[in-house]
Tab-separated table of C-alpha atoms and ligand atoms in Angstrom:
chain	number	residue	atom	x	y	z
A	1	UNK	CA	14.017	-17.144	-12.055
A	2	UNK	CA	15.461	-17.788	-8.585
A	3	UNK	CA	14.801	-15.862	-5.366
A	4	UNK	CA	12.380	-16.083	-2.446
A	5	UNK	CA	9.485	-15.163	-4.762
A	6	UNK	CA	10.306	-17.448	-7.682
A	7	UNK	CA	7.095	-18.506	-9.496
A	8	UNK	CA	4.948	-16.090	-7.476
A	9	UNK	CA	2.533	-13.666	-9.115
A	10	UNK	CA	1.830	-10.537	-7.115
A	11	UNK	CA	-0.561	-7.643	-7.705
A	12	UNK	CA	0.847	-4.217	-6.848
A	13	UNK	CA	-1.703	-1.434	-6.374
A	14	UNK	CA	-0.586	2.189	-6.074
A	15	UNK	CA	2.357	3.010	-8.312
A	16	UNK	CA	2.096	6.708	-9.209
A	17	UNK	CA	5.721	7.235	-10.250
A	18	UNK	CA	9.259	6.050	-9.503
A	19	UNK	CA	9.162	7.596	-6.012
A	20	UNK	CA	6.108	5.533	-5.001
A	21	UNK	CA	6.532	3.022	-2.203
A	22	UNK	CA	4.592	0.580	-4.400
A	23	UNK	CA	7.292	0.937	-7.047
A	24	UNK	CA	10.008	0.167	-4.480
A	25	UNK	CA	8.035	-2.935	-3.472
A	26	UNK	CA	7.526	-4.036	-7.083
A	27	UNK	CA	11.224	-3.643	-7.865
A	28	UNK	CA	12.398	-5.670	-4.876
A	29	UNK	CA	9.815	-8.387	-5.431
A	30	UNK	CA	10.798	-8.652	-9.081
A	31	UNK	CA	14.430	-8.969	-8.016
A	32	UNK	CA	13.312	-11.925	-5.885
A	33	UNK	CA	11.756	-13.659	-8.872
A	34	UNK	CA	8.131	-12.494	-8.724
A	35	UNK	CA	5.979	-11.599	-11.698
A	36	UNK	CA	4.255	-8.307	-10.975
A	37	UNK	CA	0.770	-7.344	-12.111
A	38	UNK	CA	-0.005	-3.640	-11.705
A	39	UNK	CA	-3.230	-1.797	-11.072
A	40	UNK	CA	-3.567	1.944	-11.615
A	41	UNK	CA	-6.160	4.462	-10.468
A	42	UNK	CA	-6.886	6.316	-13.723
A	43	UNK	CA	-5.511	7.172	-17.173
A	44	UNK	CA	-3.030	9.701	-15.796
A	45	UNK	CA	-1.514	7.074	-13.501
A	46	UNK	CA	-1.540	4.572	-16.363
A	47	UNK	CA	0.603	6.877	-18.515
A	48	UNK	CA	2.987	7.424	-15.618
A	49	UNK	CA	3.223	3.676	-14.945
A	50	UNK	CA	3.810	2.886	-18.616
A	51	UNK	CA	6.949	5.012	-18.500
A	52	UNK	CA	8.363	2.691	-15.816
A	53	UNK	CA	7.442	-0.813	-16.921
A	54	UNK	CA	8.245	-2.936	-19.972
A	55	UNK	CA	5.824	-3.022	-22.909
A	56	UNK	CA	4.589	-6.494	-22.010
A	57	UNK	CA	3.750	-5.646	-18.367
A	58	UNK	CA	0.207	-6.517	-17.243
A	59	UNK	CA	-1.674	-3.326	-16.233
A	60	UNK	CA	-5.289	-3.112	-15.084
A	61	UNK	CA	-7.395	-0.118	-14.104
A	62	UNK	CA	-8.708	-0.193	-10.533
A	63	UNK	CA	-10.216	2.773	-8.706
A	64	UNK	CA	-10.687	1.573	-5.130
A	65	UNK	CA	-13.400	4.182	-4.540
A	66	UNK	CA	-15.631	2.032	-6.698
A	67	UNK	CA	-16.617	-1.597	-5.976
A	68	UNK	CA	-17.375	-2.308	-9.615
A	69	UNK	CA	-13.912	-1.160	-10.630
A	70	UNK	CA	-12.273	-3.509	-8.092
A	71	UNK	CA	-14.474	-6.407	-9.158
A	72	UNK	CA	-13.783	-5.784	-12.851
A	73	UNK	CA	-10.027	-5.472	-12.324
A	74	UNK	CA	-9.801	-8.686	-10.324
A	75	UNK	CA	-12.077	-10.563	-12.755
A	76	UNK	CA	-9.873	-9.457	-15.654
A	77	UNK	CA	-6.666	-10.332	-13.800
A	78	UNK	CA	-7.985	-13.807	-13.019
A	79	UNK	CA	-8.927	-14.321	-16.662
A	80	UNK	CA	-5.655	-13.039	-18.125
A	81	UNK	CA	-3.069	-13.999	-15.499
A	82	UNK	CA	-4.824	-16.626	-13.363
A	83	UNK	CA	-4.821	-16.692	-9.584
A	84	UNK	CA	-2.105	-14.837	-7.681
A	85	UNK	CA	0.027	-15.281	-4.558
A	86	UNK	CA	-0.301	-11.822	-3.096
A	87	UNK	CA	-1.552	-8.257	-3.227
A	88	UNK	CA	0.303	-5.099	-2.172
A	89	UNK	CA	-2.129	-2.325	-1.245
A	90	UNK	CA	-0.184	0.970	-1.260
A	91	UNK	CA	-3.063	3.413	-1.547
A	92	UNK	CA	-4.183	6.400	0.498
A	93	UNK	CA	-5.930	9.689	-0.109
A	94	UNK	CA	-7.187	12.690	1.836
A	95	UNK	CA	-8.010	16.202	0.673
A	96	UNK	CA	-5.063	18.542	0.984
A	97	UNK	CA	-7.106	20.948	3.137
A	98	UNK	CA	-7.695	18.152	5.686
A	99	UNK	CA	-3.943	17.557	6.096
A	100	UNK	CA	-2.987	20.591	8.121
A	101	UNK	CA	-3.797	22.687	11.168
A	102	UNK	CA	-6.154	21.399	13.820
A	103	UNK	CA	-8.067	18.120	13.711
A	104	UNK	CA	-11.084	20.213	14.759
A	105	UNK	CA	-11.151	21.558	11.210
A	106	UNK	CA	-11.780	18.162	9.651
A	107	UNK	CA	-15.103	17.984	7.820
A	108	UNK	CA	-17.475	15.012	7.902
A	109	UNK	CA	-16.983	14.500	4.168
A	110	UNK	CA	-13.209	14.769	4.369
A	111	UNK	CA	-13.096	12.279	7.210
A	112	UNK	CA	-15.293	9.818	5.313
A	113	UNK	CA	-13.255	10.199	2.126
A	114	UNK	CA	-9.963	9.509	3.904
A	115	UNK	CA	-11.449	6.449	5.600
A	116	UNK	CA	-13.006	5.196	2.379
A	117	UNK	CA	-9.903	5.365	0.196
A	118	UNK	CA	-7.223	4.758	2.816
A	119	UNK	CA	-8.804	2.140	5.097
A	120	UNK	CA	-12.049	0.638	3.771
A	121	UNK	CA	-10.415	-0.003	0.396
A	122	UNK	CA	-8.229	-2.708	1.960
A	123	UNK	CA	-11.350	-4.566	3.098
A	124	UNK	CA	-12.962	-4.151	-0.329
A	125	UNK	CA	-9.814	-5.414	-2.064
A	126	UNK	CA	-9.610	-8.429	0.270
A	127	UNK	CA	-13.313	-9.145	-0.174
A	128	UNK	CA	-13.237	-9.227	-3.991
A	129	UNK	CA	-9.968	-11.160	-4.030
A	130	UNK	CA	-11.597	-13.764	-1.785
A	131	UNK	CA	-14.987	-13.979	-3.469
A	132	UNK	CA	-13.456	-14.175	-6.948
A	133	UNK	CA	-11.024	-16.858	-5.710
A	134	UNK	CA	-8.123	-14.781	-6.952
A	135	UNK	CA	-5.741	-15.810	-4.163
A	136	UNK	CA	-3.726	-19.023	-4.006
A	137	UNK	CA	-3.172	-21.077	-0.858
A	138	UNK	CA	-0.995	-19.745	0.748
A	139	UNK	CA	-1.006	-16.069	-0.119
A	140	UNK	CA	-0.282	-12.715	1.444
A	141	UNK	CA	-1.815	-9.244	1.528
A	142	UNK	CA	0.385	-6.321	2.588
A	143	UNK	CA	-0.708	-2.733	3.147
A	144	UNK	CA	1.265	0.412	3.964
A	145	UNK	CA	0.701	2.394	7.128
A	146	UNK	CA	2.432	5.166	9.084
A	147	UNK	CA	3.300	5.935	12.711
A	148	UNK	CA	0.727	8.784	12.671
A	149	UNK	CA	-1.802	6.035	13.539
A	150	UNK	CA	-0.353	5.928	17.065
A	151	UNK	CA	1.061	9.382	17.717
A	152	UNK	CA	-0.378	12.820	16.983
A	153	UNK	CA	1.989	13.812	14.188
A	154	UNK	CA	1.686	17.492	13.137
A	155	UNK	CA	-0.677	17.961	10.165
A	156	UNK	CA	-1.126	14.208	9.543
A	157	UNK	CA	-4.518	14.497	11.261
A	158	UNK	CA	-7.300	12.736	9.370
A	159	UNK	CA	-4.821	10.380	7.717
A	160	UNK	CA	-3.524	9.273	11.130
A	161	UNK	CA	-7.067	8.307	12.075
A	162	UNK	CA	-7.491	6.465	8.764
A	163	UNK	CA	-4.216	4.593	9.355
A	164	UNK	CA	-5.429	3.519	12.817
A	165	UNK	CA	-8.545	2.093	11.125
A	166	UNK	CA	-6.374	0.470	8.461
A	167	UNK	CA	-4.221	-1.282	11.084
A	168	UNK	CA	-7.331	-2.524	12.903
A	169	UNK	CA	-8.682	-3.735	9.556
A	170	UNK	CA	-5.456	-5.720	9.059
A	171	UNK	CA	-6.067	-7.588	12.311
A	172	UNK	CA	-9.720	-8.398	11.578
A	173	UNK	CA	-8.957	-9.414	7.995
A	174	UNK	CA	-6.084	-11.604	9.187
A	175	UNK	CA	-8.463	-13.369	11.550
A	176	UNK	CA	-11.159	-13.876	8.918
A	177	UNK	CA	-8.894	-14.893	6.027
A	178	UNK	CA	-6.820	-17.344	8.047
A	179	UNK	CA	-9.002	-20.303	7.051
A	180	UNK	CA	-8.178	-19.621	3.414
A	181	UNK	CA	-4.479	-19.418	4.338
A	182	UNK	CA	-4.273	-15.743	3.412
A	183	UNK	CA	-1.986	-13.695	5.671
A	184	UNK	CA	-2.679	-9.977	6.091
A	185	UNK	CA	-0.024	-7.614	7.449
A	186	UNK	CA	1.018	-3.980	7.329
A	187	UNK	CA	4.366	-2.273	6.903
A	188	UNK	CA	4.663	0.933	8.911
A	189	UNK	CA	7.106	2.797	6.701
A	190	UNK	CA	9.242	5.741	7.701
A	191	UNK	CA	8.563	9.028	5.936
A	192	UNK	CA	9.786	9.196	2.341
A	193	UNK	CA	9.140	11.946	-0.159
A	194	UNK	CA	6.374	10.731	-2.476
A	195	UNK	CA	3.470	12.381	-4.271
A	196	UNK	CA	1.149	11.478	-1.381
A	197	UNK	CA	3.441	13.072	1.217
A	198	UNK	CA	3.626	16.361	-0.662
A	199	UNK	CA	-0.112	16.718	0.012
A	200	UNK	CA	0.603	17.152	3.746
A	201	UNK	CA	1.061	20.715	4.950
A	202	UNK	CA	4.621	21.252	6.143
A	203	UNK	CA	5.773	17.959	4.632
A	204	UNK	CA	9.356	19.224	4.404
A	205	UNK	CA	9.424	19.552	8.223
A	206	UNK	CA	7.861	16.112	8.610
A	207	UNK	CA	10.493	14.529	6.370
A	208	UNK	CA	13.313	16.382	8.139
A	209	UNK	CA	12.013	15.479	11.603
A	210	UNK	CA	11.678	11.856	10.567
A	211	UNK	CA	15.174	11.692	9.061
A	212	UNK	CA	16.710	13.231	12.194
A	213	UNK	CA	15.087	10.543	14.335
A	214	UNK	CA	16.406	7.527	12.413
A	215	UNK	CA	19.199	5.643	14.145
A	216	UNK	CA	21.783	6.742	11.559
A	217	UNK	CA	20.325	10.057	10.401
A	218	UNK	CA	19.436	8.623	6.973
A	219	UNK	CA	15.844	8.159	5.818
A	220	UNK	CA	14.591	4.689	5.093
A	221	UNK	CA	14.859	3.846	1.379
A	222	UNK	CA	12.281	2.414	-1.018
A	223	UNK	CA	14.603	-0.577	-1.386
A	224	UNK	CA	14.473	-1.239	2.367
A	225	UNK	CA	10.680	-1.006	2.452
A	226	UNK	CA	10.491	-3.160	-0.675
A	227	UNK	CA	12.764	-5.786	0.890
A	228	UNK	CA	10.395	-6.221	3.835
A	229	UNK	CA	7.474	-6.381	1.429
A	230	UNK	CA	9.251	-9.165	-0.491
A	231	UNK	CA	9.777	-11.062	2.772
A	232	UNK	CA	6.108	-10.657	3.744
A	233	UNK	CA	5.037	-11.930	0.326
A	234	UNK	CA	7.324	-14.946	0.575
A	235	UNK	CA	6.772	-18.296	2.271
A	236	UNK	CA	9.489	-17.271	4.762
A	237	UNK	CA	6.818	-15.218	6.555
A	238	UNK	CA	3.998	-17.759	6.895
A	239	UNK	CA	4.110	-17.267	10.681
A	240	UNK	CA	3.629	-13.487	10.494
A	241	UNK	CA	-0.099	-12.794	10.685
A	242	UNK	CA	-2.078	-9.622	11.374
A	243	UNK	CA	1.006	-7.666	12.326
A	244	UNK	CA	2.381	-4.175	11.756
A	245	UNK	CA	6.100	-4.269	10.990
A	246	UNK	CA	8.065	-1.032	11.299
A	247	UNK	CA	10.426	-0.261	8.453
A	248	UNK	CA	11.428	3.215	9.577
A	249	UNK	CA	15.027	2.831	10.750
A	250	UNK	CA	13.995	3.226	14.365
A	251	UNK	CA	11.983	6.458	14.215
A	252	UNK	CA	9.180	4.895	16.279
A	253	UNK	CA	11.642	4.117	19.090
A	254	UNK	CA	12.853	7.633	19.675
B	1	NAD	P1	2.091	7.761	-3.886
B	1	NAD	O1	1.428	9.066	-4.122
B	1	NAD	O2	3.249	7.421	-4.729
B	1	NAD	O3	1.038	6.574	-3.954
B	1	NAD	C1	-0.296	6.721	-3.554
B	1	NAD	C2	-1.110	5.923	-4.540
B	1	NAD	O4	-2.482	5.859	-4.125
B	1	NAD	C3	-1.108	6.515	-5.956
B	1	NAD	O5	-0.620	5.578	-6.887
B	1	NAD	C4	-2.565	6.806	-6.220
B	1	NAD	O6	-2.937	6.618	-7.580
B	1	NAD	C5	-3.227	5.782	-5.317
B	1	NAD	N1	-4.641	6.070	-5.096
B	1	NAD	C6	-5.203	7.142	-4.465
B	1	NAD	N2	-6.543	7.077	-4.561
B	1	NAD	C7	-6.836	5.928	-5.246
B	1	NAD	C8	-8.031	5.325	-5.695
B	1	NAD	N3	-9.244	5.884	-5.467
B	1	NAD	N4	-7.953	4.145	-6.367
B	1	NAD	C9	-6.760	3.582	-6.637
B	1	NAD	N5	-5.579	4.120	-6.263
B	1	NAD	C10	-5.633	5.284	-5.580
B	1	NAD	O7	2.509	7.811	-2.351
B	1	NAD	P2	3.143	6.730	-1.347
B	1	NAD	O8	3.728	7.530	-0.251
B	1	NAD	O9	3.984	5.770	-2.081
B	1	NAD	O10	1.839	6.024	-0.770
B	1	NAD	C11	1.642	4.614	-0.759
B	1	NAD	C12	1.153	4.179	0.601
B	1	NAD	O11	2.239	4.282	1.527
B	1	NAD	C13	0.029	5.014	1.166
B	1	NAD	O12	-0.865	4.171	1.866
B	1	NAD	C14	0.741	5.909	2.153
B	1	NAD	O13	-0.098	6.403	3.172
B	1	NAD	C15	1.747	4.917	2.688
B	1	NAD	N6	2.872	5.484	3.449
B	1	NAD	C16	3.630	6.474	2.914
B	1	NAD	C17	4.690	6.988	3.644
B	1	NAD	C18	5.537	8.092	3.087
B	1	NAD	O14	6.280	8.727	3.859
B	1	NAD	N7	5.511	8.336	1.782
B	1	NAD	C19	4.989	6.484	4.918
B	1	NAD	C20	4.211	5.455	5.426
B	1	NAD	C21	3.145	4.957	4.686
């Protein structure tokens, strides 16, 4: 198949349903010739994913809260599919009660959980991919972040802090994986209505506010985010390292 990702195999982590950013990335990368390997969090997500993909799609369970689960998933992928050219990490979680009101209400446990799933998991994923020699030379890791890492967005709270840690993790990982010719970058996506976003208190206001601030009054689409992901996975982006690329139709400018 032709396209900028012809002959590339890419792992996509974090498809919950057809609204997921990970699904938008998978679709665009497939359009560019990539073979996609999916990981899912649990059986519920597996059933949801199976409704979207063809019967012969490669699906592997991977709960990023658990090192053994990551190690098992990547070991199995290497055995079944071989080494890969990239990983898309589109995973975040915080308790609903931590995503509203004042940041002063954030509990120690809630803070740690958000950091663990939404930021540390990128380091764990990169670590097992590296130690299991899952990644080809060159290859690319892309994660998804949000502007709430830089600005105090209403209700985003503990997730904004986790995204700041995630973006810093991108830079340190990019430095330390450079020798292996693995690029690590983040896409800072504009707000789109997904399962994760509906966990934020007042998410309808957040989505409306974000849409109003785009340059043309239209929210960014999954296709647009996926297109940038395809570029970052391709050899066209070998000079882009440790960066955060906005795909938000200008919201961060205004
Ligand atoms: P989503 O709900 O569709 O996807 C979130 C995914 O995280 C789900 O597939 C879920 O199974 C997975 N996940 C959560 N805990 C996990 C665990 N322990 N192990 C494995 N997987 C786990 O929502 P989304 O909005 O597509 O989120 C994808 C990424 O994009 C997240 O990092 C999110 O913060 C980021 N993002 C979203 C927006 C937005 O407006 N939707 C904007 C910028 C960035």
